[in-house]
Structures are given as C-alpha cells and as structure tokens.
XYZ file of C-alpha atoms in Angstrom:
597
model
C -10.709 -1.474 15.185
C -9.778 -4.503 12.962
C -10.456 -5.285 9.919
C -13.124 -8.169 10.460
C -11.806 -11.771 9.798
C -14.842 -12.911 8.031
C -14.355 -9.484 5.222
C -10.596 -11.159 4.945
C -11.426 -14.991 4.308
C -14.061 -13.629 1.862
C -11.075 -12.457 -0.386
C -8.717 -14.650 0.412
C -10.489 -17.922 -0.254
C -13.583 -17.456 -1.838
C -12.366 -14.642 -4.390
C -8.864 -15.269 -5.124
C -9.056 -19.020 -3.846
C -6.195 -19.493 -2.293
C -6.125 -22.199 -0.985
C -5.764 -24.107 -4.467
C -1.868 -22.186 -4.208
C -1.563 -25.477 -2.195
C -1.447 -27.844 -5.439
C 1.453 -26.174 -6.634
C 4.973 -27.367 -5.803
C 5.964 -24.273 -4.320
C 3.584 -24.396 -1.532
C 2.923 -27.882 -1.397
C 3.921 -28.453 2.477
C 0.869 -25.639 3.140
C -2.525 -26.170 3.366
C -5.933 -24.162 4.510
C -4.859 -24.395 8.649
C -1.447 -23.464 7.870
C -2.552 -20.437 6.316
C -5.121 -19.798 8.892
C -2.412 -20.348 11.597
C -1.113 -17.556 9.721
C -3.759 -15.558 9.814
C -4.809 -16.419 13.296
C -1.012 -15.399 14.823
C -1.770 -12.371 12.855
C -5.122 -11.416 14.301
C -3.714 -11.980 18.132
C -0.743 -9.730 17.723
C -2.329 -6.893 16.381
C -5.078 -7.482 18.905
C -3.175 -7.549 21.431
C 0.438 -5.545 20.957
C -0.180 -3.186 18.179
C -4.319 -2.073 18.766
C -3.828 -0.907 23.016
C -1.534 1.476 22.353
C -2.341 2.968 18.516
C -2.926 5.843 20.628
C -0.383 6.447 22.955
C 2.213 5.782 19.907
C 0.307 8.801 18.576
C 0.063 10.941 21.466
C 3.859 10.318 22.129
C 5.537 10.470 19.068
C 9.624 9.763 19.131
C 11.877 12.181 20.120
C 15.047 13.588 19.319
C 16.760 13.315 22.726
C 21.145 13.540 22.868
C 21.706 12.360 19.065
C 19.137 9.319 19.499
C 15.741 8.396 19.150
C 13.345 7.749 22.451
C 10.039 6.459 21.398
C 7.778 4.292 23.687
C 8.605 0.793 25.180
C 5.464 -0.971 23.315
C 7.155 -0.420 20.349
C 9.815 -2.313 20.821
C 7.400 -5.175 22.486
C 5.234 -5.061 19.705
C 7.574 -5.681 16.920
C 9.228 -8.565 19.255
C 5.983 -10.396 18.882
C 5.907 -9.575 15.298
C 9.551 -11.137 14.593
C 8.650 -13.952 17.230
C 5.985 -15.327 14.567
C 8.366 -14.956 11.440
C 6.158 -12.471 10.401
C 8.979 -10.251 8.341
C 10.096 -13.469 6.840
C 6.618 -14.731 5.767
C 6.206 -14.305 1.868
C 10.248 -15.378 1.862
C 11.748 -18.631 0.323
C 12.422 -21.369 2.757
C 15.906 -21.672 1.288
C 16.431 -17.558 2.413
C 14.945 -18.313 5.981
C 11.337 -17.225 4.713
C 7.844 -18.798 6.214
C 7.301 -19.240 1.876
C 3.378 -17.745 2.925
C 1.700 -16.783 -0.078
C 1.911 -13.253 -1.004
C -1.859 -13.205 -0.738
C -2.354 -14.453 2.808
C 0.896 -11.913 3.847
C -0.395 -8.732 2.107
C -3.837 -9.583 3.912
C -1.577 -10.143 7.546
C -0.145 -6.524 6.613
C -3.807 -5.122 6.254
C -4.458 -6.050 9.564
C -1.735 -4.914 11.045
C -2.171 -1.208 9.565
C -5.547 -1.170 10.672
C -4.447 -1.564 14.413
C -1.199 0.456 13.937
C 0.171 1.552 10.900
C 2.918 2.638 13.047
C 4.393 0.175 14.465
C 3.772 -1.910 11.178
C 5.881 0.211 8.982
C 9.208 -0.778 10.377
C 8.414 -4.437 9.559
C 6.980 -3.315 6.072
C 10.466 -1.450 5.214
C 13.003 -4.233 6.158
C 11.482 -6.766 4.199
C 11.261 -4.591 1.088
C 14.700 -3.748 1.976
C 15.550 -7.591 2.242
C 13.887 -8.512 -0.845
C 16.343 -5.992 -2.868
C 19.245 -7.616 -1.454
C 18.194 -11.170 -1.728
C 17.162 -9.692 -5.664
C 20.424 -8.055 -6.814
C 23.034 -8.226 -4.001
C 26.072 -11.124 -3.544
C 25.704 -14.369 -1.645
C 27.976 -12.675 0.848
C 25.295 -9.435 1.160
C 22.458 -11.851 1.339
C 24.188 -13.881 4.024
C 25.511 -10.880 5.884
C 22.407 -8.492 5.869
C 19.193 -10.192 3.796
C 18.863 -13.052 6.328
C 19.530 -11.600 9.529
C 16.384 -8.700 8.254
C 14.546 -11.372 7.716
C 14.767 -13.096 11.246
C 14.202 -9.785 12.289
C 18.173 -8.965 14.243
C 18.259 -6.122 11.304
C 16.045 -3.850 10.324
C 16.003 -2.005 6.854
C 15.260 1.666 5.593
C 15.094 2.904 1.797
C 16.977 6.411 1.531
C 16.260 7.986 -1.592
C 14.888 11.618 -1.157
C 17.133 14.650 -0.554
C 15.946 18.050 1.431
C 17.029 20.026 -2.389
C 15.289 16.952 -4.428
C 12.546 15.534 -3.055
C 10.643 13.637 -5.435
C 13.182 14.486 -8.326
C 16.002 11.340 -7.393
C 17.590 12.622 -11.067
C 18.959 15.451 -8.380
C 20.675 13.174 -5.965
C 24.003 14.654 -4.794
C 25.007 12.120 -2.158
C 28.441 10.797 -3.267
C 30.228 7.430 -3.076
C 33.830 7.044 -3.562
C 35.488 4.148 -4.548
C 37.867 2.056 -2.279
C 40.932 -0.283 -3.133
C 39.095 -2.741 -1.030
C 35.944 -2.927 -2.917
C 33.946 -0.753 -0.458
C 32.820 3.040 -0.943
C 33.133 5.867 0.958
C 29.443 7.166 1.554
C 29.257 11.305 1.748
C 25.700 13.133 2.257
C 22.372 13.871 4.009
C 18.975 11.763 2.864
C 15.834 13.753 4.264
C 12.126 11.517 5.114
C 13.608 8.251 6.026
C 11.428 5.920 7.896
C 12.722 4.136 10.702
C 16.632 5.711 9.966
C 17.261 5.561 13.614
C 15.835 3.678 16.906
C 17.161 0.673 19.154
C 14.408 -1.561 18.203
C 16.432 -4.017 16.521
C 20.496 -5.049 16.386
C 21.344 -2.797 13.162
C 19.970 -0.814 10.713
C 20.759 -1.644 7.159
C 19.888 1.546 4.752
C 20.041 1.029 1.286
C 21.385 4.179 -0.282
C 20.494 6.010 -3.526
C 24.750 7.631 -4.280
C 26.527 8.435 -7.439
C 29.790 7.179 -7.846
C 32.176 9.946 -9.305
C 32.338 10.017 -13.477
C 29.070 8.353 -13.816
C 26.540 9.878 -16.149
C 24.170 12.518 -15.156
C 20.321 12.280 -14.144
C 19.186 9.007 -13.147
C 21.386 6.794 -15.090
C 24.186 8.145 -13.012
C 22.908 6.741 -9.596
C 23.993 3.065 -7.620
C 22.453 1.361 -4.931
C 24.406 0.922 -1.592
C 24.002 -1.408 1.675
C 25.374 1.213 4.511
C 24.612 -0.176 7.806
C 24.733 1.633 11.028
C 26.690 -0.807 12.357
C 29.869 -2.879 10.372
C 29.576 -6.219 10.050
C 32.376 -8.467 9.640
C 33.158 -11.507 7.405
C 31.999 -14.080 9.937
C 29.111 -11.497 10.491
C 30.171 -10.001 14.134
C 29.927 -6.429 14.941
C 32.213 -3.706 13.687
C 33.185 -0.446 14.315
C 29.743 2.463 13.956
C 29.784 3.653 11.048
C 29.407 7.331 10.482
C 26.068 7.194 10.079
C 24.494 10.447 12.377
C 21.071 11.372 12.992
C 20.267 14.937 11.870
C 17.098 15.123 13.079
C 13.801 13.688 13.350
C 10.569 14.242 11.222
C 7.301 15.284 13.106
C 4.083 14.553 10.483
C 0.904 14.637 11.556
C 0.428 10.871 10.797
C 2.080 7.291 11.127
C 4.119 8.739 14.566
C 5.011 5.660 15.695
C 7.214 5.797 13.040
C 10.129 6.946 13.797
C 11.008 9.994 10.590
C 14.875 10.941 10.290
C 17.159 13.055 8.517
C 20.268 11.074 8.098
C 23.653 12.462 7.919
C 25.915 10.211 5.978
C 30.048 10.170 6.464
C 30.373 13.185 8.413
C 33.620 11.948 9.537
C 34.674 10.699 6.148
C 34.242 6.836 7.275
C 30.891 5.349 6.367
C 31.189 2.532 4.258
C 28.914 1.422 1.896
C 28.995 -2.002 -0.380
C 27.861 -1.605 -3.662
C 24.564 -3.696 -4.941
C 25.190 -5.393 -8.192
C 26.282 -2.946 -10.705
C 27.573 1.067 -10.305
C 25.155 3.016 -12.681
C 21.926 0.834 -12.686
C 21.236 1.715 -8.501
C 17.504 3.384 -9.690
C 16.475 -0.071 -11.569
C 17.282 -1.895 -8.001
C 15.478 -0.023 -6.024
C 12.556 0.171 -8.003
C 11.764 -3.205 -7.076
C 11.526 -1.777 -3.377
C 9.916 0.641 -4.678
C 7.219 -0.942 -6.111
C 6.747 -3.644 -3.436
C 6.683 -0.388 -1.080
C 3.965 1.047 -2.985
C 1.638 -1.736 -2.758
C 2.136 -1.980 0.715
C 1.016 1.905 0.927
C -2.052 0.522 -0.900
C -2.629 -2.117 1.953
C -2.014 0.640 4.808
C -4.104 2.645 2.941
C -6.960 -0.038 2.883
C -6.543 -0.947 6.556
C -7.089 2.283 7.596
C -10.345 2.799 5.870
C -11.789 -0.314 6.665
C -10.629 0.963 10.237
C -12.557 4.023 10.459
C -15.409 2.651 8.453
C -15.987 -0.338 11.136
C -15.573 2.766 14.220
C -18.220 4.916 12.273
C -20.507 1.314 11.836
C -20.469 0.587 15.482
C -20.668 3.705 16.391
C -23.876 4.269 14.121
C -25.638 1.601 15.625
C -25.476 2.736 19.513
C -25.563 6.638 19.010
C -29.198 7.675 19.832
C -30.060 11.060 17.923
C -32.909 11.865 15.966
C -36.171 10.240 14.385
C -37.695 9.226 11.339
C -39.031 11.838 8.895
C -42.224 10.749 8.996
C -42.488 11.090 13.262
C -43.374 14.068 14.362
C -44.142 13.200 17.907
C -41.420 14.987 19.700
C -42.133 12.423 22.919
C -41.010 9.522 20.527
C -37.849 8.088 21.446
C -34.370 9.118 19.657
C -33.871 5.957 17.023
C -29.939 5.224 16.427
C -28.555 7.273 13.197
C -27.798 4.688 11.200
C -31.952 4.476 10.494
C -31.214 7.706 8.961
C -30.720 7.246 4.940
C -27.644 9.804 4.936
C -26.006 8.147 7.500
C -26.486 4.523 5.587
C -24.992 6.068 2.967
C -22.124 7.764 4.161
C -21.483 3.948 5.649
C -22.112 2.559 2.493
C -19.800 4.848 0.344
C -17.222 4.106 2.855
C -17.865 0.136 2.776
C -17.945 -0.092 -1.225
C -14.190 2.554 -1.081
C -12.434 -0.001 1.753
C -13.551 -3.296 1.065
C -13.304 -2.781 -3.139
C -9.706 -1.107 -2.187
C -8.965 -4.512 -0.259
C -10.413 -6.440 -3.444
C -7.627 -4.573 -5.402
C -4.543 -4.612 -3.128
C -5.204 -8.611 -2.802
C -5.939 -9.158 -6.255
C -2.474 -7.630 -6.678
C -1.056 -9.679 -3.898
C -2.213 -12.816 -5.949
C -0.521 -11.898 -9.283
C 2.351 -12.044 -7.142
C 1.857 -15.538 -6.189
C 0.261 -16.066 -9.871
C 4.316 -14.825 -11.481
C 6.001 -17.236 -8.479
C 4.030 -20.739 -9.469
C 3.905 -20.067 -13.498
C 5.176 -22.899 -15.021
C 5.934 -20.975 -18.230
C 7.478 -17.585 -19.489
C 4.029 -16.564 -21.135
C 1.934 -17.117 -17.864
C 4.383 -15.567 -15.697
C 4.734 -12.467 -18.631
C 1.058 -11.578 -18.696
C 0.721 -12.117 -14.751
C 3.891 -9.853 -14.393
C 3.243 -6.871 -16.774
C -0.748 -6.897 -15.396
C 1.088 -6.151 -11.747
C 3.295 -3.699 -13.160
C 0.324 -1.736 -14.726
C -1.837 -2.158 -11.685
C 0.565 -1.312 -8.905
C 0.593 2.690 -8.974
C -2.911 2.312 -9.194
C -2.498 0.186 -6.188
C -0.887 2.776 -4.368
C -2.916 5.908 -5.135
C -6.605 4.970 -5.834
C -6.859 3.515 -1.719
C -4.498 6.298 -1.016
C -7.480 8.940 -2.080
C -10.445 7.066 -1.500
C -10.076 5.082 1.988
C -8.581 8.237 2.701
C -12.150 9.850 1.620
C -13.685 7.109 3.965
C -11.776 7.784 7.138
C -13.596 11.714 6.163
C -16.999 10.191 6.086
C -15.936 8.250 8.956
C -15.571 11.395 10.897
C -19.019 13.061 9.568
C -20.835 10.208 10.681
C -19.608 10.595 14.567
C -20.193 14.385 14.103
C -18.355 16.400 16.969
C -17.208 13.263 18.604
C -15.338 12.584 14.897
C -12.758 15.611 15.657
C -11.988 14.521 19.456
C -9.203 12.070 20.343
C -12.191 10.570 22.312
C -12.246 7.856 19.275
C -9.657 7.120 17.017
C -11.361 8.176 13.472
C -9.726 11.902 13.532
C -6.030 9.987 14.345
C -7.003 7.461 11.469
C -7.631 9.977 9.012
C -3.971 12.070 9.944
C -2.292 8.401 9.299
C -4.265 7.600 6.006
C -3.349 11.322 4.628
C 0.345 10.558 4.289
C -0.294 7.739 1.994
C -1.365 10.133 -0.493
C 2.534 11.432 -0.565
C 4.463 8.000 0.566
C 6.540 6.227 -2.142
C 5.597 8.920 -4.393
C 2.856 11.944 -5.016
C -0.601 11.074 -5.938
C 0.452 12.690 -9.545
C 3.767 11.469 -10.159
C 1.697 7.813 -10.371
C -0.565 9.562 -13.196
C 2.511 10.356 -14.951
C 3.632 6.736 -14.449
C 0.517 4.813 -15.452
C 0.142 7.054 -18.561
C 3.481 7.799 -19.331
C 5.049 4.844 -19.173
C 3.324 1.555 -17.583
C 0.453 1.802 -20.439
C 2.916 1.987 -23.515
C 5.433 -0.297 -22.287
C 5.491 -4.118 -23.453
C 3.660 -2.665 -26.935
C 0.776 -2.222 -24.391
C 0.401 -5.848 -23.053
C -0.850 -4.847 -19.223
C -3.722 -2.940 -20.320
C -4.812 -5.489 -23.132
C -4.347 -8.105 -20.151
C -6.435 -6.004 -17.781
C -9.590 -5.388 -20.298
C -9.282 -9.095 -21.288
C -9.718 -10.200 -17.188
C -12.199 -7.329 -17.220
C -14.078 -8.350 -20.378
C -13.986 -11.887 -19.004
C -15.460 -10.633 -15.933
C -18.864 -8.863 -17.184
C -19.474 -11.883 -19.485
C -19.516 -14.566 -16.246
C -21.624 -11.925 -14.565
C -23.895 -11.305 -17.121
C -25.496 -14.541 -16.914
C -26.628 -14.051 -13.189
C -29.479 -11.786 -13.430
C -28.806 -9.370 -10.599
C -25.818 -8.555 -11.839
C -26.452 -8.130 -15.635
C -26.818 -4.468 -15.791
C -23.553 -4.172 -13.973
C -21.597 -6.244 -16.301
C -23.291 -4.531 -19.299
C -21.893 -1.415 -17.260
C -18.255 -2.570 -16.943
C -17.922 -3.795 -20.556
C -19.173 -0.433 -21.847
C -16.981 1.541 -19.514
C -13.655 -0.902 -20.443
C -14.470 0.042 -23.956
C -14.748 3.311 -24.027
C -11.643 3.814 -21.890
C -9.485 2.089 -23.992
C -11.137 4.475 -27.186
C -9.944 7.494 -24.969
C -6.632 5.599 -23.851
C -5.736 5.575 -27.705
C -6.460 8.930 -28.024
C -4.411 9.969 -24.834
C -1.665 7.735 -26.051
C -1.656 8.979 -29.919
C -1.392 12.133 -28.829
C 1.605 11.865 -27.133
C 3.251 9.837 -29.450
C 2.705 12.575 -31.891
C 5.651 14.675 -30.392
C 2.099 16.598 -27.940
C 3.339 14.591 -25.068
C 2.547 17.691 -22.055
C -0.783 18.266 -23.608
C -1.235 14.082 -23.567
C 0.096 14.187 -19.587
C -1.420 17.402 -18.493
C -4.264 15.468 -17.186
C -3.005 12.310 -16.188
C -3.941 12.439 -12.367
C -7.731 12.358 -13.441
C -7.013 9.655 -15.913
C -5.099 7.423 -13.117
C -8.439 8.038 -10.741
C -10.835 6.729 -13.786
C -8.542 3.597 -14.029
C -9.175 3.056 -10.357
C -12.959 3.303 -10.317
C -12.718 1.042 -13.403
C -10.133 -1.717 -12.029
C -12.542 -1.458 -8.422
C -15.576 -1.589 -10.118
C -14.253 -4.758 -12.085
C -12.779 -6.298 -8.613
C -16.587 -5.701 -6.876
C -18.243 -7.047 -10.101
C -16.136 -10.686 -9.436
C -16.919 -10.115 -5.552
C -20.493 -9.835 -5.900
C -20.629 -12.808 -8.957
C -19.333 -14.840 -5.890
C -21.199 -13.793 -3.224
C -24.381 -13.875 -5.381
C -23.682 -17.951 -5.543
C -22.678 -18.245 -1.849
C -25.985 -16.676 -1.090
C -27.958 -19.315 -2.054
C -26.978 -21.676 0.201
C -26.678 -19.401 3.278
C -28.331 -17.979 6.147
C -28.322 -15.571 9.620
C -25.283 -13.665 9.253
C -23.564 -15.427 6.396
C -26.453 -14.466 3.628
C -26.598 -10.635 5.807
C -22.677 -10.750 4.533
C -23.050 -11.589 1.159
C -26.255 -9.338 0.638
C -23.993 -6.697 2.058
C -21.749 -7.544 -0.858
C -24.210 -7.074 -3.200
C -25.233 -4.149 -1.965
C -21.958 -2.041 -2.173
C -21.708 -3.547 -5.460
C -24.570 -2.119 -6.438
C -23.879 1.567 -4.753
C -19.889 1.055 -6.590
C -22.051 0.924 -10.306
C -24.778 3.483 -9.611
C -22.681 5.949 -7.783
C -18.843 5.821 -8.272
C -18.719 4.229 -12.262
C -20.840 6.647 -13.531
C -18.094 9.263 -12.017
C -15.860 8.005 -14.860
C -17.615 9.476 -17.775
C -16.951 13.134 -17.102
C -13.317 12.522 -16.366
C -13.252 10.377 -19.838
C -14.970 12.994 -21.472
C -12.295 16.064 -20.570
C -9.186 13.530 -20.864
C -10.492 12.726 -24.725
C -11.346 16.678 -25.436
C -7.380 17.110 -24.826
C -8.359 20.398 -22.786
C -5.241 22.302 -21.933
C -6.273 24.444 -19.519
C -3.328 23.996 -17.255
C -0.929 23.713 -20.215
C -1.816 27.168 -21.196
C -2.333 28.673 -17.677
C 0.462 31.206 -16.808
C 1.543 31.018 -13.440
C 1.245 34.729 -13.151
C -2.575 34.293 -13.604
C -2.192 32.240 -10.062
C-alpha cells in the first residue's frame, strides 16, 4: 500500500514549505504544479508498475541462469516508466541533464516508490548516487561519457566496496589496479553484495570500484575510486569491447529480491579496464559522498516500508470483525472490528508516531540538502551542511530499527493472517530488515555519530541541532497543548548534551573504547530525540491548521497531535535510561571476556 498523498504534502509543504524553494534562483522556473506534476507522475508509476507485482518480484527472485541474470519482465517495464519521467535525473542540474527537482520533493518521490517496491526502486536509487560521484569528482570526459547517460537512464550504476574476507572493514580491500601507459588501469579482484552488478535492464552497467593502486599506503588511505563499466565506451561514446567483468554468482536475502545481489569477478582475463576518479589514494573520501547519499536513501526505504505495513495493518483493523468490548458480556452481541480494541489502537499508534516521525526526519534531511544548494553564503551553507552530516547516520539507522519495529506490530495486529503471503506485511518486514545492515551495520553508525560526526567541526552539528531544537520547544511552548512537550524536549536536549560531554571527555582522555563501548544505545537516544523534535514542529503546525479545518482535514491534523502526544509520553521518556547507563561509563562489555560467552 502507498504511502498516502495527503501524509506527503503535509511534510512537504506545510512543514518544510517547499514551495517558497521557488523564490530562489535555482528553482525559479518551478512552482507548486510543477512539483505536484512531480509528485503526481510519481504516485501513477508506483501505482501502477511497481505496486501489482511487489509480490511476484518477491516470489520470483533473479536467477543465476548460464553466467547471467533472469529476473521477471515487469522489472524491466517498471524501471522504463521510471526513466520515461526523468525520474533518475530529478534532483540533477539542468546543465547535467537533471529535472533540478528539489531534493525534498525527490527524496519524498523515492518514499513512495519503496513503499510499493523497494525492489525495483533500488536500481534507480544506486545509479544516481553513482552519477552524482562522477558528476562530483570525475573529468568532463567521465561526466560526459558515463554521468549523463545514468542519468537519462541508458546506464545504470552499482557501488562495489565490500569484499567476501572484509566485509564492513574497506581498510582490508585487496582488489588491485595497475597502472597503464594510456592512463587506464588494469582492474584485478572479486567485490561480494553488489546491488544490481548484473541484469539487462539497461545499456551498461557502470560500477564504481573501491582498488588500490600498487605502492600506495596501507589501510584506507591506500584505496582509489574507479569507473569500470561492463561494457567499453569509446571517445565519441559508442560501444566497446566487454570488459572482463564476470558474474560469480548471485545473492539470495530474504528481502529487497527484486534486486538483483551479485558477486562480481573483476579481470579474470587480465583485461578490465578501469579509469581512475580524480586522485589515486583519496578513492574512500569519493565514495563517501555515495555513501552518504546511499544512506539516506536507506532511511527513505526504510520509512516507506513502515508507513507501508502500518497503512495494511490500519485497513485491515478497520474491516476484521473479532471480539467485543470489555464491558459486553453478551456472547449474542455482534463481533466489533479490532481496532475498537485499545491494544490494537495502540499497536497502530506506535507504528504511526515510528513511520510518519521517521518520514519527518528523512525529509527534514532532504531539505538541508536543498537548504546547502540555495545558500547564498559560506556560513548558511556551513551550518546547513555540517547539521546533514551529523544527522545522516542517524538518518539511516533510527528508521532502519524502528519502521522496521512497525512492519512487527504490523504483523501482530493481522495475527495469523500477519505470517501468510496472503497480505504483504510478513514480505514488508523481510525487505525493511536488510536496512538495518545496508550501507553499513546498525553499530558501525554509533561509532560514526560518536566517534567522529559529533567532534568534528569543534562540534558545530550538534550545537546547530540543539539550537533548531531549542528553537523548536520555545515556538511550541506558547501553544498550550503543546507546552508540556516542549518543556519535555528542552529538558531532554539539555541533558543529552551534559552526557554528550561526558561521553566525549572521556574519550578524549586517551578512554576512547570505554567512551565507544556503548555508542549503539547512544545513536538510538539521538534518534528518539531528533524524532521527537521533528513531531514537536509537526504538531506546532498542525495545531494551527486545525483551527481552520474540518471532516477529514481536522481528523488529519488531530491525528498529528495525537502521535505527537504518544512520541512524548511513550518513546522520549525511553531516553532517560539509555542516558543514564551511557553517563555511568558502565563497561560491561569492555570487560566481558569472550570466553564467558
């Protein structure tokens, strides 16, 4: 099921407001129907190519058949449609072929399209985070060559970074690339987990390739970033020879099917070229900005997904006959549906305040981005910039655990019908559980928000964050409903940034394990704080909008409301505990032996 149209205009233009993006130069030629058009194009392709067969793409995952991929014909259909509207090219500059959409109405388009298939959507999601590195760091002559023809959609892209030996650890890479008298390298090795490394859905396949280049130093500083296609590409950008790129195998998980999951073999034959991007040594730095565009985008699959199963388990709720009220004990009295039953309200509304707040977040991040791209200044774009940076792993992991803790009340709430294939929440739930390990482990982001994004720039994202926050609960705390909540927020932004200190000190100290050993809980306390913040400035605007409404409009914002109020009485209050242990320093698992295991 989709993500409701009304639940995305809600964020889009009433909360983040963009449609005032329109009185900046940048996208000056837009307006409010152009971005609808957008959104419209969005809604009917999803609706109609990507939704109908979800479940097939599930049921009949790709297969390794003679050294190639067979997957089913609506995939390729699907992601015709998709390139049809522009929709890779979207968020792009006009000068690199790009629709110039803001970030914040594409990122909402990508919501909706993982919430009807997150499989079919991924292939689109990797080649333009492929395209973006190349139109980043790469020549004019990459950009023309590759960048463009990804974004029209001929090309599509892959990131290959993980290794069967290294997994998560890239500082273990062993794939080699040997410099050529013609300027090209000589690409040797396997790369294990790549999405969409091999299918026919598109003209060529252009991976971008984590190698070390012979003499270069060891660990990360040692790796480059390569554009290997399957498929050569001359100077006046016809086909070449293949390039001695093989398919090893393919990947079966027990989500995201339709996408296709390969173990690439690179230069078996000792003739795949690859074309270095920008500079040999500095290939990790490059692809972090995939990276990190990637791991939003996890965020926003994450969030569809929820908001998927939460709208199944709604409907669902509302026609399934079972039960009566407490007080009727007249077993002649008709079955009521179950969503009179308080537990099942509030399974629904612990799964409405994780989606929609996650959606809050992901698009709040979405509009930084178009916040850095229309600064006028350094400062502006600086503060906008190092806010995103901060914010993005928890981007990535806070949906990835709690829509994912959604699509499990989802499943709860339709009881033995939840684990059938009879409706899709049990399939939603497999998809949403790989987000918890795509584009790095829930715990490698704890490491990264407390290791490094909190310290860096002397500390500037998180003083940017409890400023917005601070700002927040002081505009709130003039509307009445909402006072205890802001009160609420500006206590709990306080006393994480005591215990943040503490964390922080600690490791600076030379105690750096004992600072980290707990940084998964911290990261999941940042995310109930950041959500909490995003559903305090949801529900300051709703709680205007509902004075003027009425019928379904004032149901909507009371809804609002509502799962504001269930986010601060039930989920905040989580934070304290997890506060509590991360300031007492416990080292529990510092000291544990693994014997003891």
């Amino acid at each position: 099921m989709l993500i409701p149209r009304r639940e995305v205009d809600f964020q889009v233009y009433e909360v983040l407001d963009a449609g005032r993006l329109c009185e900046q130069p940048r996208y000056a030629d837009h307006d409010r129907d152009v971005f609808d058009g957008v959104l419209d194009a969005a809604y009917r392709i999803a609706a109609e190519r990507f939704l109908p067969f979800a479940a097939l793409a599930d049921l009949q995952e790709p297969r390794f058949v003679d050294g190639r991929v067979e997957m089913i014909p609506q995939t390729r259909e699907a992601l015709a449609a998709l390139n049809e509207s522009s929709f890779i090219a979207a968020p792009f500059d006009a000068a690199d072929g790009g629709l110039q959409v803001p970030m914040t109405v594409a990122q909402a388009c990508s919501a909706v399209f993982a919430s009807a298939n997150v499989g079919f959507h991924a292939y689109a999601m990797l080649t333009a985070g492929a395209a973006n590195v190349i139109l980043a760091f790469g020549s004019e002559e990459q950009k023309r060559l590759y960048a463009r023809p990804m974004l029209a959609g001929r090309y599509f892209g892959t990131m290959c970074l993980s290794e069967t030996h290294a997994g998560s650890s890239l500082a273990d890479v062993r794939t080699i690339a040997m410099p050529q008298q013609d300027g090209s390298y000589r690409i040797t090795g396997n790369k294990m987990w790549i999405s969409g490394g091999e299918h026919d859905l598109a003209e060529n396949i252009v991976h971008l390739v984590l190698a070390r280049v012979p003499g270069g130093p060891a660990g990360v500083r040692g790796i480059s970033l390569f554009i290997v296609p399957r498929r050569r590409i001359r100077p006046d950008g016809s086909f070449g020879e293949w390039n001695d790129v093989a398919l090893a195998g393919v990947n079966h998980k027990m989500g995201w099917r339709g996408t296709v999951n390969t173990v690439l073999s690179f230069g078996e034959r000792g003739d795949c070229a690859g074309y270095l991007v920008g500079e040999e040594h500095r290939g990790l730095a490059y692809m972090f900005r995939l990276m990190n565009e990637a791991r939003i985008g996890v965020g926003v699959c994450a969030v569809g997904l929820g908001l998927a199963g939460y709208r199944v388990s709604l409907e669902y709720a509302r026609e399934r006959l079972q039960g009566r009220p407490i007080g009727d004990k007249d077993p002649a009295s008709p079955p009521v549906p179950i969503i009179r039953h308080a537990d099942v309200r509030r399974m629904l509304l612990a799964q409405k305040a994780w989606t929609e707040g996650g959606l809050a977040l992901v698009l709040y991040c979405a509009r930084l981005v178009d916040d850095m791209a229309v600064a006028t200044d350094d400062v502006a774009r600086g503060r906008a910039g190092q806010l995103l940076e901060l914010l993005t792993p928890v981007a990535k992991s806070w949906p990835s655990e709690f829509c994912l803790e959604a699509n499990k009340l989802a499943i709860q709430v339709l009881g033995g019908y939840g684990y059938t294939r009879d409706y899709p929440v049990e399939r939603l739930y497999r998809d949403n559980r790989l987000n918890h390990i795509h584009e790095g482990a829930y715990g490698i982001h704890g490491l990264d928000v407390l290791g490094r994004k909190l310290p860096q720039h002397g500390g500037a994202g998180w003083a940017e964050l409890a400023e917005r926050m601070l700002r927040t609960a002081e505009q709130a705390g003039s509307i009445p409903a909402l006072a205890p909540f802001a009160r609420s927020l500006a206590v709990a932004t306080r006393r994480f940034e005591a215990v943040t200190r503490v964390l922080l000190g600690t490791a600076g100290s030379g105690r750096a394990e004992l600072a980290l050993a707990n940084a998964t809980l911290y990261l999941e306390a940042l995310g109930h704080l950041t959500v909490a913040w995003r559903w305090l400035d949801s529900a300051r605007v709703a709680q205007r909008a509902l004075q003027d409404a009425s019928g379904s409009d004032a149901d909507f914002y009371q809804g609002k409301l509502a799962a504001c109020r269930y986010f601060f009485r039930y989920e905040l209050p989580r934070t304290e505990p997890l506060l509590s242990l991360l300031e007492s320093l416990d080292d529990t698992t510092v000291t544990l032996h693994e014997t003891w295991l």
